[in-house]
Short mmCIF file of C-alpha atoms and ligand atoms in Angstrom, two decimals:
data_model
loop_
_atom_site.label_atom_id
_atom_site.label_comp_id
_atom_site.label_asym_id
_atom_site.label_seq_id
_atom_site.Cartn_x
_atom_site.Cartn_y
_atom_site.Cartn_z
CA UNK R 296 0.00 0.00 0.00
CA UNK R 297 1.43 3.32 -1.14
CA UNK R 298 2.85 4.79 2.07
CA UNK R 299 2.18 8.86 2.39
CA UNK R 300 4.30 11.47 4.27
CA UNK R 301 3.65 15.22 4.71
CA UNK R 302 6.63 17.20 3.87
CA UNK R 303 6.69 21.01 5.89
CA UNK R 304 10.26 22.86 4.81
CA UNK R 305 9.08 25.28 7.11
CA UNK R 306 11.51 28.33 7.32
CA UNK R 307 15.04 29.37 6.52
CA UNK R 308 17.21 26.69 5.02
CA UNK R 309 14.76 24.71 5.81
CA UNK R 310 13.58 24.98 2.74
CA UNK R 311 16.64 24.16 0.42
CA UNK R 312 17.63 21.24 3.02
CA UNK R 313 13.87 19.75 2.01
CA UNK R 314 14.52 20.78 -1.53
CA UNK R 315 17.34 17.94 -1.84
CA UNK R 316 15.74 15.03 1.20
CA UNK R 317 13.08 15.15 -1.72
CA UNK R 318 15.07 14.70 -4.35
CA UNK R 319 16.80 11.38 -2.60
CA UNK R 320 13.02 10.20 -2.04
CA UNK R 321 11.58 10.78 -6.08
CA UNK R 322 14.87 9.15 -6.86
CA UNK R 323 14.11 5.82 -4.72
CA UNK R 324 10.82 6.35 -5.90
CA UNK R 325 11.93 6.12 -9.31
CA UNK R 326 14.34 3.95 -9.83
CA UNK R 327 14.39 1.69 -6.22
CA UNK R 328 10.38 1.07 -6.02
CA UNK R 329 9.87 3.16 -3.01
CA UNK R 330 5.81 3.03 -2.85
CA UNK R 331 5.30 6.53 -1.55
CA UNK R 332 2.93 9.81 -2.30
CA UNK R 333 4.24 12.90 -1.15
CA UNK R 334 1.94 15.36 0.38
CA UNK R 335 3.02 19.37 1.26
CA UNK R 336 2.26 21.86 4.09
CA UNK R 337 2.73 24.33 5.75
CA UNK R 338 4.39 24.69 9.32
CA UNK R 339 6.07 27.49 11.38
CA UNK R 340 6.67 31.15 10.07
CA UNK R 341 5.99 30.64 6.34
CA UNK R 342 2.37 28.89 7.91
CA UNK R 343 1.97 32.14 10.02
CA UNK R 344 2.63 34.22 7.01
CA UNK R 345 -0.31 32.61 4.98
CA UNK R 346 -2.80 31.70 7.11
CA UNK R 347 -2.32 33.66 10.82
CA UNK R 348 -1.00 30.60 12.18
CA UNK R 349 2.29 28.32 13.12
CA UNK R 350 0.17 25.23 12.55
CA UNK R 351 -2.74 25.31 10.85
CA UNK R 352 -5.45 22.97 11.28
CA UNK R 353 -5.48 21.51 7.43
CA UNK R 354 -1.53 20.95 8.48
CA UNK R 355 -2.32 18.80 11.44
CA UNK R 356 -4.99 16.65 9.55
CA UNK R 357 -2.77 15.94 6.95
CA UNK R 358 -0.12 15.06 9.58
CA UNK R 359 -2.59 12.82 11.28
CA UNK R 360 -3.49 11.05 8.25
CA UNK R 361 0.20 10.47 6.72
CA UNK R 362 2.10 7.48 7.91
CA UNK R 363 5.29 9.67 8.49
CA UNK R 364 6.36 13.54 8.19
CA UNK R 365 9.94 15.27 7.00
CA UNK R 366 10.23 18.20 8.63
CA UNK R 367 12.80 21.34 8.41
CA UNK R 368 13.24 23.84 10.27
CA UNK R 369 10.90 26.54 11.43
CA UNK R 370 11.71 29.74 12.99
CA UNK R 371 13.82 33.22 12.17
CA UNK R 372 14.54 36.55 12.58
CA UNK R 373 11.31 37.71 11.29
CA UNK R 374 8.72 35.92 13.36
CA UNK R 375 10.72 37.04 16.60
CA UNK R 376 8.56 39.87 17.34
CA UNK R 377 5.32 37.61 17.30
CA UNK R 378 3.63 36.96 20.70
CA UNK R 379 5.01 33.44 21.81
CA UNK R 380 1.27 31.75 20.84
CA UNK R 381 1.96 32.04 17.46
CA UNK R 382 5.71 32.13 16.73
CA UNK R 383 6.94 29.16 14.34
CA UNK R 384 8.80 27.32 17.26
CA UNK R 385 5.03 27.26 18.75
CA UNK R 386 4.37 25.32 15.24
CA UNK R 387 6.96 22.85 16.08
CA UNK R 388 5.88 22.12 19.16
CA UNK R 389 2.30 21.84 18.63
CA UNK R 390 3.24 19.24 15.61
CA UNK R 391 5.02 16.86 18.74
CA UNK R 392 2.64 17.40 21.27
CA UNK R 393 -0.80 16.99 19.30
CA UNK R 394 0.85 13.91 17.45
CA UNK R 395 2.30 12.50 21.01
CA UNK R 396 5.35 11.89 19.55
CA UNK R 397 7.80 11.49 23.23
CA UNK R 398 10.18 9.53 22.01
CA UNK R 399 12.91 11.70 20.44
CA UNK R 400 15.99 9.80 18.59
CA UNK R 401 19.14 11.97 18.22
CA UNK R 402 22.29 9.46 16.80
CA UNK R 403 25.32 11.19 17.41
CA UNK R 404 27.76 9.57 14.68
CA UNK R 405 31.04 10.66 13.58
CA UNK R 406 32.14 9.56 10.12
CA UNK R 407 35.66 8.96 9.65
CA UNK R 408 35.78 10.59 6.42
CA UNK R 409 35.31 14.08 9.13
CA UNK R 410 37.13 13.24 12.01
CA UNK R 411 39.23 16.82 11.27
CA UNK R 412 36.10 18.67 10.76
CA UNK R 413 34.98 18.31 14.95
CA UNK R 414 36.82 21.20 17.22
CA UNK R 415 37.84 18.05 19.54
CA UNK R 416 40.90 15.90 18.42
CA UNK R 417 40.77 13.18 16.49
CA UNK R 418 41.59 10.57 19.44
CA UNK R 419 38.45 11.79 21.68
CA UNK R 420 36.14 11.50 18.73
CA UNK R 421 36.83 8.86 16.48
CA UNK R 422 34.89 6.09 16.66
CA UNK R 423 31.71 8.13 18.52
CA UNK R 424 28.35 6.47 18.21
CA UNK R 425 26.38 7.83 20.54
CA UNK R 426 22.22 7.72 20.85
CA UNK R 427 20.41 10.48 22.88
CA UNK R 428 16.99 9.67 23.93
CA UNK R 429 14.95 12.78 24.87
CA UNK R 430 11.67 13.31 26.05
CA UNK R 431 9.85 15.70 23.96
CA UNK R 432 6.08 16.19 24.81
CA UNK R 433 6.88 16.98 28.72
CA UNK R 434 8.92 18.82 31.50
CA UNK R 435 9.44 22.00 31.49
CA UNK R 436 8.79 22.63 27.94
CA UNK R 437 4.76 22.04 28.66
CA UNK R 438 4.85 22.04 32.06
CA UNK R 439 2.02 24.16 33.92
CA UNK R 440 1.50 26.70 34.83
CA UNK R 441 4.04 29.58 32.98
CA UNK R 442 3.82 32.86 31.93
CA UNK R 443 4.89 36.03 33.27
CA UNK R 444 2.65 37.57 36.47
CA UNK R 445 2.80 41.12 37.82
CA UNK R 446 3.60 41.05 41.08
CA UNK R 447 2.11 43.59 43.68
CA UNK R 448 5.46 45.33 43.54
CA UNK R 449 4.77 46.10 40.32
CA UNK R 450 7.54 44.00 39.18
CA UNK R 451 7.49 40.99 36.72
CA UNK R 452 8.00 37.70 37.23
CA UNK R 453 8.42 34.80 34.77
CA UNK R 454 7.59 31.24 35.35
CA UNK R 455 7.58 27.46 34.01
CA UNK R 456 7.24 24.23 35.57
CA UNK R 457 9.00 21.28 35.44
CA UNK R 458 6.44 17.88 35.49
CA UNK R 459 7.09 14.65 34.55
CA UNK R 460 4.48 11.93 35.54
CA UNK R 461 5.79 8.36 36.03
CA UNK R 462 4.35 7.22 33.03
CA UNK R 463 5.98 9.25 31.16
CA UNK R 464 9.21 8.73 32.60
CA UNK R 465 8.98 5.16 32.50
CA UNK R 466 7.90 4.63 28.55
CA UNK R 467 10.92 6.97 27.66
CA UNK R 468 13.38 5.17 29.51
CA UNK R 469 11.62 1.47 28.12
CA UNK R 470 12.36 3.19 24.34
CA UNK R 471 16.03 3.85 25.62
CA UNK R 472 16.80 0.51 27.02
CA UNK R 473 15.31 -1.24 24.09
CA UNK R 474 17.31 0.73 21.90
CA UNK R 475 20.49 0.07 23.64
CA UNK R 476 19.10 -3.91 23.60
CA UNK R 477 20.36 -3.78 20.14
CA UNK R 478 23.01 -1.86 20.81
CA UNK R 479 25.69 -1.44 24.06
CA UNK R 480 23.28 -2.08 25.87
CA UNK R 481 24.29 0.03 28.02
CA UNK R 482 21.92 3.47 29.17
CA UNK R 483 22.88 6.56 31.12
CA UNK R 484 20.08 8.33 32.42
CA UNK R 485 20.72 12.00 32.64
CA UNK R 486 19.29 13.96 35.57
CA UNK R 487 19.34 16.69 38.30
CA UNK R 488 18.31 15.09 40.92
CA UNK R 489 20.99 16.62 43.65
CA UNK R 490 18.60 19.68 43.33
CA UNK R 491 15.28 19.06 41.63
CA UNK R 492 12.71 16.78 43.15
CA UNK R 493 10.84 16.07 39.97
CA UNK R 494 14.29 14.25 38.50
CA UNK R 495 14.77 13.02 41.71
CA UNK R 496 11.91 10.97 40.95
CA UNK R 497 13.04 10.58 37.11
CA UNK R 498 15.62 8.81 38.67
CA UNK R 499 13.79 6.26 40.81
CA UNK R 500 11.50 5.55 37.73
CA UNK R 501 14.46 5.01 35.70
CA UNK R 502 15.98 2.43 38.56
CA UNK R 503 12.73 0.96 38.39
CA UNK R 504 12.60 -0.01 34.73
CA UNK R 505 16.09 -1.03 34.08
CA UNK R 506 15.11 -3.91 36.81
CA UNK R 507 13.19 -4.98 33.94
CA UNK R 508 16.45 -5.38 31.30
CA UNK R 509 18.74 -7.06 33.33
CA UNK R 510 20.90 -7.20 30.12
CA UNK R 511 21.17 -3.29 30.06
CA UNK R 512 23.98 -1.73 32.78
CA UNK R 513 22.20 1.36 33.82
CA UNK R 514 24.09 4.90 34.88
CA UNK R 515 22.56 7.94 36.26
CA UNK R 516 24.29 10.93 36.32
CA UNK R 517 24.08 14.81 36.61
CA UNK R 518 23.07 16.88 33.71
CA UNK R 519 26.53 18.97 34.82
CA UNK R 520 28.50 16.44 35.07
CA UNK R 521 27.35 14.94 31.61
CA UNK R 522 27.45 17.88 29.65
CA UNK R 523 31.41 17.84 31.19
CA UNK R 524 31.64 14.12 29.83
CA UNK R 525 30.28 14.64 26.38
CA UNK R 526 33.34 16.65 25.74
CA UNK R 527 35.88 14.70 28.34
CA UNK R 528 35.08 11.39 26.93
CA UNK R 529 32.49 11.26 24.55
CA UNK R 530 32.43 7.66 23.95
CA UNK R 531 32.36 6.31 27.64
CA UNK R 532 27.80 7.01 26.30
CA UNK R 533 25.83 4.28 24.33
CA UNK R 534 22.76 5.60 24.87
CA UNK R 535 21.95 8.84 27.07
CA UNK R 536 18.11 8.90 28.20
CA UNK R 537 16.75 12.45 29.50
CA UNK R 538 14.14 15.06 29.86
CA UNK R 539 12.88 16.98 27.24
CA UNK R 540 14.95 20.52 28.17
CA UNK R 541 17.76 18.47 29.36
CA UNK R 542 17.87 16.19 26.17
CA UNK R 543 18.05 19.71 23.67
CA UNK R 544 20.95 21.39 25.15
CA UNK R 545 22.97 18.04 25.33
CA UNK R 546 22.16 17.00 22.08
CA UNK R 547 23.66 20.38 20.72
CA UNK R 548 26.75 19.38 22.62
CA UNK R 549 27.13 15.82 21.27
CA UNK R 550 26.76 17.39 17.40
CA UNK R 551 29.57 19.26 17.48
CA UNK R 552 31.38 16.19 18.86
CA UNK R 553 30.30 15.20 14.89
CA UNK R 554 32.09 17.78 13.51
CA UNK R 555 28.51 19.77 12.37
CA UNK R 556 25.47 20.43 13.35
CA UNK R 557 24.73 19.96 9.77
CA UNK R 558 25.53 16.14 9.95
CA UNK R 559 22.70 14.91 12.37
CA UNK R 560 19.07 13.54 11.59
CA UNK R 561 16.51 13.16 14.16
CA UNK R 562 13.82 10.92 14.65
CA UNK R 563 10.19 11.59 16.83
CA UNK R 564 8.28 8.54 17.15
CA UNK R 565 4.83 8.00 18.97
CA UNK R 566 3.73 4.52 20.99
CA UNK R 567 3.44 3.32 17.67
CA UNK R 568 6.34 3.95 15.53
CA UNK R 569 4.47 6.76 13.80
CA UNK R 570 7.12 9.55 13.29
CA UNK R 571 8.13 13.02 11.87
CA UNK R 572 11.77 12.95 11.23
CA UNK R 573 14.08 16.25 11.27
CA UNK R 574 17.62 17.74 11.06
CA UNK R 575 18.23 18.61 14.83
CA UNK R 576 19.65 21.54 13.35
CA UNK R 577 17.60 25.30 13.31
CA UNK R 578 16.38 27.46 10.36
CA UNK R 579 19.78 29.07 10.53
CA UNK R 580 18.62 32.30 8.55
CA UNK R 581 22.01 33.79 8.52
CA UNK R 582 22.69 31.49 5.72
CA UNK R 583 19.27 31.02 4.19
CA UNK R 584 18.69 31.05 0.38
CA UNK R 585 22.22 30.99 -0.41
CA UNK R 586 22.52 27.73 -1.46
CA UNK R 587 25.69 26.62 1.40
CA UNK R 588 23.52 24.83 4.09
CA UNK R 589 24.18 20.89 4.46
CA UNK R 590 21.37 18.64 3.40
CA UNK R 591 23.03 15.73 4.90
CA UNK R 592 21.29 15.51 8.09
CA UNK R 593 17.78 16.15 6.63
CA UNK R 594 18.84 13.51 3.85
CA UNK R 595 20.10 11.03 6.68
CA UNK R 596 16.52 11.92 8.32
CA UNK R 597 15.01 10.17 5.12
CA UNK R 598 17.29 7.16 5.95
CA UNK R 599 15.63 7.33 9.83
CA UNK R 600 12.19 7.44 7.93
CA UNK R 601 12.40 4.60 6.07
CA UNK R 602 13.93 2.54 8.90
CA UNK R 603 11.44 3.38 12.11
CA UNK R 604 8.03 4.08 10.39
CA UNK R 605 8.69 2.91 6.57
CA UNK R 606 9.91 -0.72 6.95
CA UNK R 607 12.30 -0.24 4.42
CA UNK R 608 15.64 -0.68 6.25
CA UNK R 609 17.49 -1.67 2.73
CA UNK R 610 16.72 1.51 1.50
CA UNK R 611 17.86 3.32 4.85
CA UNK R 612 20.88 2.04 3.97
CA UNK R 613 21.44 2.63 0.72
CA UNK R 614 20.83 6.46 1.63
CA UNK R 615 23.60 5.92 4.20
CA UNK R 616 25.95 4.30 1.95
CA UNK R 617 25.50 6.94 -0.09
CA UNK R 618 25.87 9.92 2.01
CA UNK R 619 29.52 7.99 2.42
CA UNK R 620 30.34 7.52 -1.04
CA UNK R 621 30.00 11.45 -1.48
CA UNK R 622 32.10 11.81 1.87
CA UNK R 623 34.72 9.56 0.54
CA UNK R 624 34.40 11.16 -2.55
CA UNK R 625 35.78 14.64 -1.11
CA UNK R 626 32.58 16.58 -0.96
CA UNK R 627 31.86 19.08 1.48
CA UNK R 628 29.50 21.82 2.64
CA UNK R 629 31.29 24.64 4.00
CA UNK R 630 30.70 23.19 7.57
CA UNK R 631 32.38 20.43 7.20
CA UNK R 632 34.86 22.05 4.50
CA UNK R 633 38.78 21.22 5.49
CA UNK R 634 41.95 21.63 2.94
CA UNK R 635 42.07 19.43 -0.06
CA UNK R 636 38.24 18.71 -0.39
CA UNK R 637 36.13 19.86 -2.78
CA UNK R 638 33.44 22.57 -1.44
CA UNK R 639 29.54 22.10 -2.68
CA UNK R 640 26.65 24.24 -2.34
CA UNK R 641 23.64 22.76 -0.87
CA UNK R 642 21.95 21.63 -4.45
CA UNK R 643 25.08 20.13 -5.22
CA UNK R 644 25.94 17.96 -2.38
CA UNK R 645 22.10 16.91 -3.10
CA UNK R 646 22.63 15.83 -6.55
CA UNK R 647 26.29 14.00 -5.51
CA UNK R 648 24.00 11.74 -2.81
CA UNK R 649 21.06 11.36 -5.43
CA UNK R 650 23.53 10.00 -8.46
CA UNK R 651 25.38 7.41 -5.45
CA UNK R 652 22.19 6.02 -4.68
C1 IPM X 836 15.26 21.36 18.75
C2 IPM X 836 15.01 22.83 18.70
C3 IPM X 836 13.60 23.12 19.19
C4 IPM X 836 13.53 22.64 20.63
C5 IPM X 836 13.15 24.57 19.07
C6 IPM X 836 13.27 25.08 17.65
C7 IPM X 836 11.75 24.78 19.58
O1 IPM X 836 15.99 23.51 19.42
O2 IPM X 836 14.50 20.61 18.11
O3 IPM X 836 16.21 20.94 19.40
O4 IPM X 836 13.89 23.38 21.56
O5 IPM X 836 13.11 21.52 20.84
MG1 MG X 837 17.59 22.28 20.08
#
């Protein structure tokens, strides 16, 4: 049955990054017998801009009704004005909340081909293969209440709350052990819970699960601390489980362990492998419509598409081996640009991945 999946550019680059993930998916189409329709909408500012809103309705019901979604970026310099209801990032995370999709998948790889493209040496980050599990439709991020109260001083006062239910503590940390099942199997669950009761509980939820996968060694440790060790010793992680706030900052870190930001795809699956897959990169509208930004990680995002809510893991791969032949070949963005290798605009390094397929 032909598959469908909603594709939202959304804003800045995000648009030339989706540009050239479509291009790999009409090419497996084509010539691999991908079975897929591609459906398009809008999400974020250029959503706002048409229709008053980050996420309209029609958006959401097409999301609802496609088996998967490619997403992006959303936000810029434009839309920062806007109240916070209706800025693009609101888009975003309306898109993960209303689809429930907790269970965020950010693979931290480093290809050989750019070990001299990461600000670390060489030693500390060859070899990395790290996966960060975040939360993404609690904690503070949702949490209620929040806003920003008058006081009876006159002065303001801004607020957000940190919640986490069991629950949803426990089925994030089930999706991280059975990832690291097939992997290390071994987790480290990331948490504050020195200072802040609701990770204090995160933490006994946590213990409580990984009684259930004897196979898995479970850590805990301090978001501090691990932020320290991402850089330290990068590949002491197999898989890092954490909250939603927690899990974004850290997940920054570990992609410039990579080399780029530019590099690393992103996966948000719901309880049942429904997804919308993203670069975990921003809009970055610095660079936007200048044809330099990397495609690779929205590209590799296809690859995560086809393997979690597709059920095509051969063709996951052949986007992977692909995105390596170009790498091997010499091709770079100018993120990942070093001496001796050739430099590609965006379209380009698009093309390069489409004719390796
Ligand atoms: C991310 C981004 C988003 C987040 C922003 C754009 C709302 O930083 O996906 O990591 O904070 O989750
Ligand atoms: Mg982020």
């Amino acid at each position: 049955m032909t598959k469908k999946i909603l594709i939202l550019p959304g804003d800045g680059i995000g648009q030339e990054i989706v540009a050239e993930a479509v291009k790999i998916l009409n090419a497996l189409k084509a010539n691999h017998g991908l079975d897929v329709e591609l459906i398009d909408g809008l999400v974020g500012g250029a959503a706002y801009d048409e229709t008053g809103s980050p996420l309209p309705e029609e958006t959401l019901a097409k999301a609802r009704e496609c088996d998967a979604v490619l997403l992006g970026a959303v936000g810029g310099y434009k839309w920062e004005s806007l109240d916070i209801s209706v800025r693009p990032e609101k888009g975003l995370l309306g898109l993960r909340k209303e689809l429930g999709l907790f269970a965020n998948l950010r693979p931290a790889i480093l290809y050989p081909q750019l070990a001299d493209a990461s600000t670390l040496k060489p030693e500390i980050v060859s070899g990395l293969d790290l996966m960060i599990v975040r939360e993404l439709t609690g904690g503070i991020y949702f949490g209620q209440p929040r806003g920003v109260r008058t006081l009876d001083s006159g002065e303001r006062q801004g607020y957000n709350t940190l919640v986490y239910s069991e629950s949803e503590v426990d089925r994030i940390v089930r999706v991280a052990m059975d990832i690291a099942m097939k992997r290390g199997k071994r987790v480290c669950s990331v948490d504050k819970a020195n200072v802040l009761e609701c990770t204090e509980m995160w933490r006994e939820v946590a213990t409580k699960v990984g009684a259930d996968y004897p196979e898995v060694a479970l850590s805990h440790m301090y978001v501090d601390n691990a932020a320290m060790q991402l850089v330290r010793a990068p590949k002491q992680f197999d898989v890092m489980v954490t909250t939603n706030m927690f899990g974004d900052i850290l997940s920054d870190c570990a992609a410039m362990l990579t080399g780029s930001i530019g590099m690393l795809p992103s996966a948000s699956l719901d309880e049942n492998g429904k997804g919308m897959y993203e670069p975990i990169h921003g809009s970055a509208p610095d660079i936007a419509g200048q044809n330099v930004a990397n495609p690779l990680a929205t590209i590799l995002s296809v690859a995560m598409m086809l393997r979690y809510s597709l059920d095509e893991p051969a063709m996951a791969e052949r986007i992977e081996a692909a995105v390596n032949q170009v790498l091997d070949d010499g091709l770079r963005t100018a993120d990942i640009h070093s001496d001796g290798m050739t430099k590609v605009g965006t379209a380009e390094m698009g093309d390069a991945v489409t004719a390796a397929l």
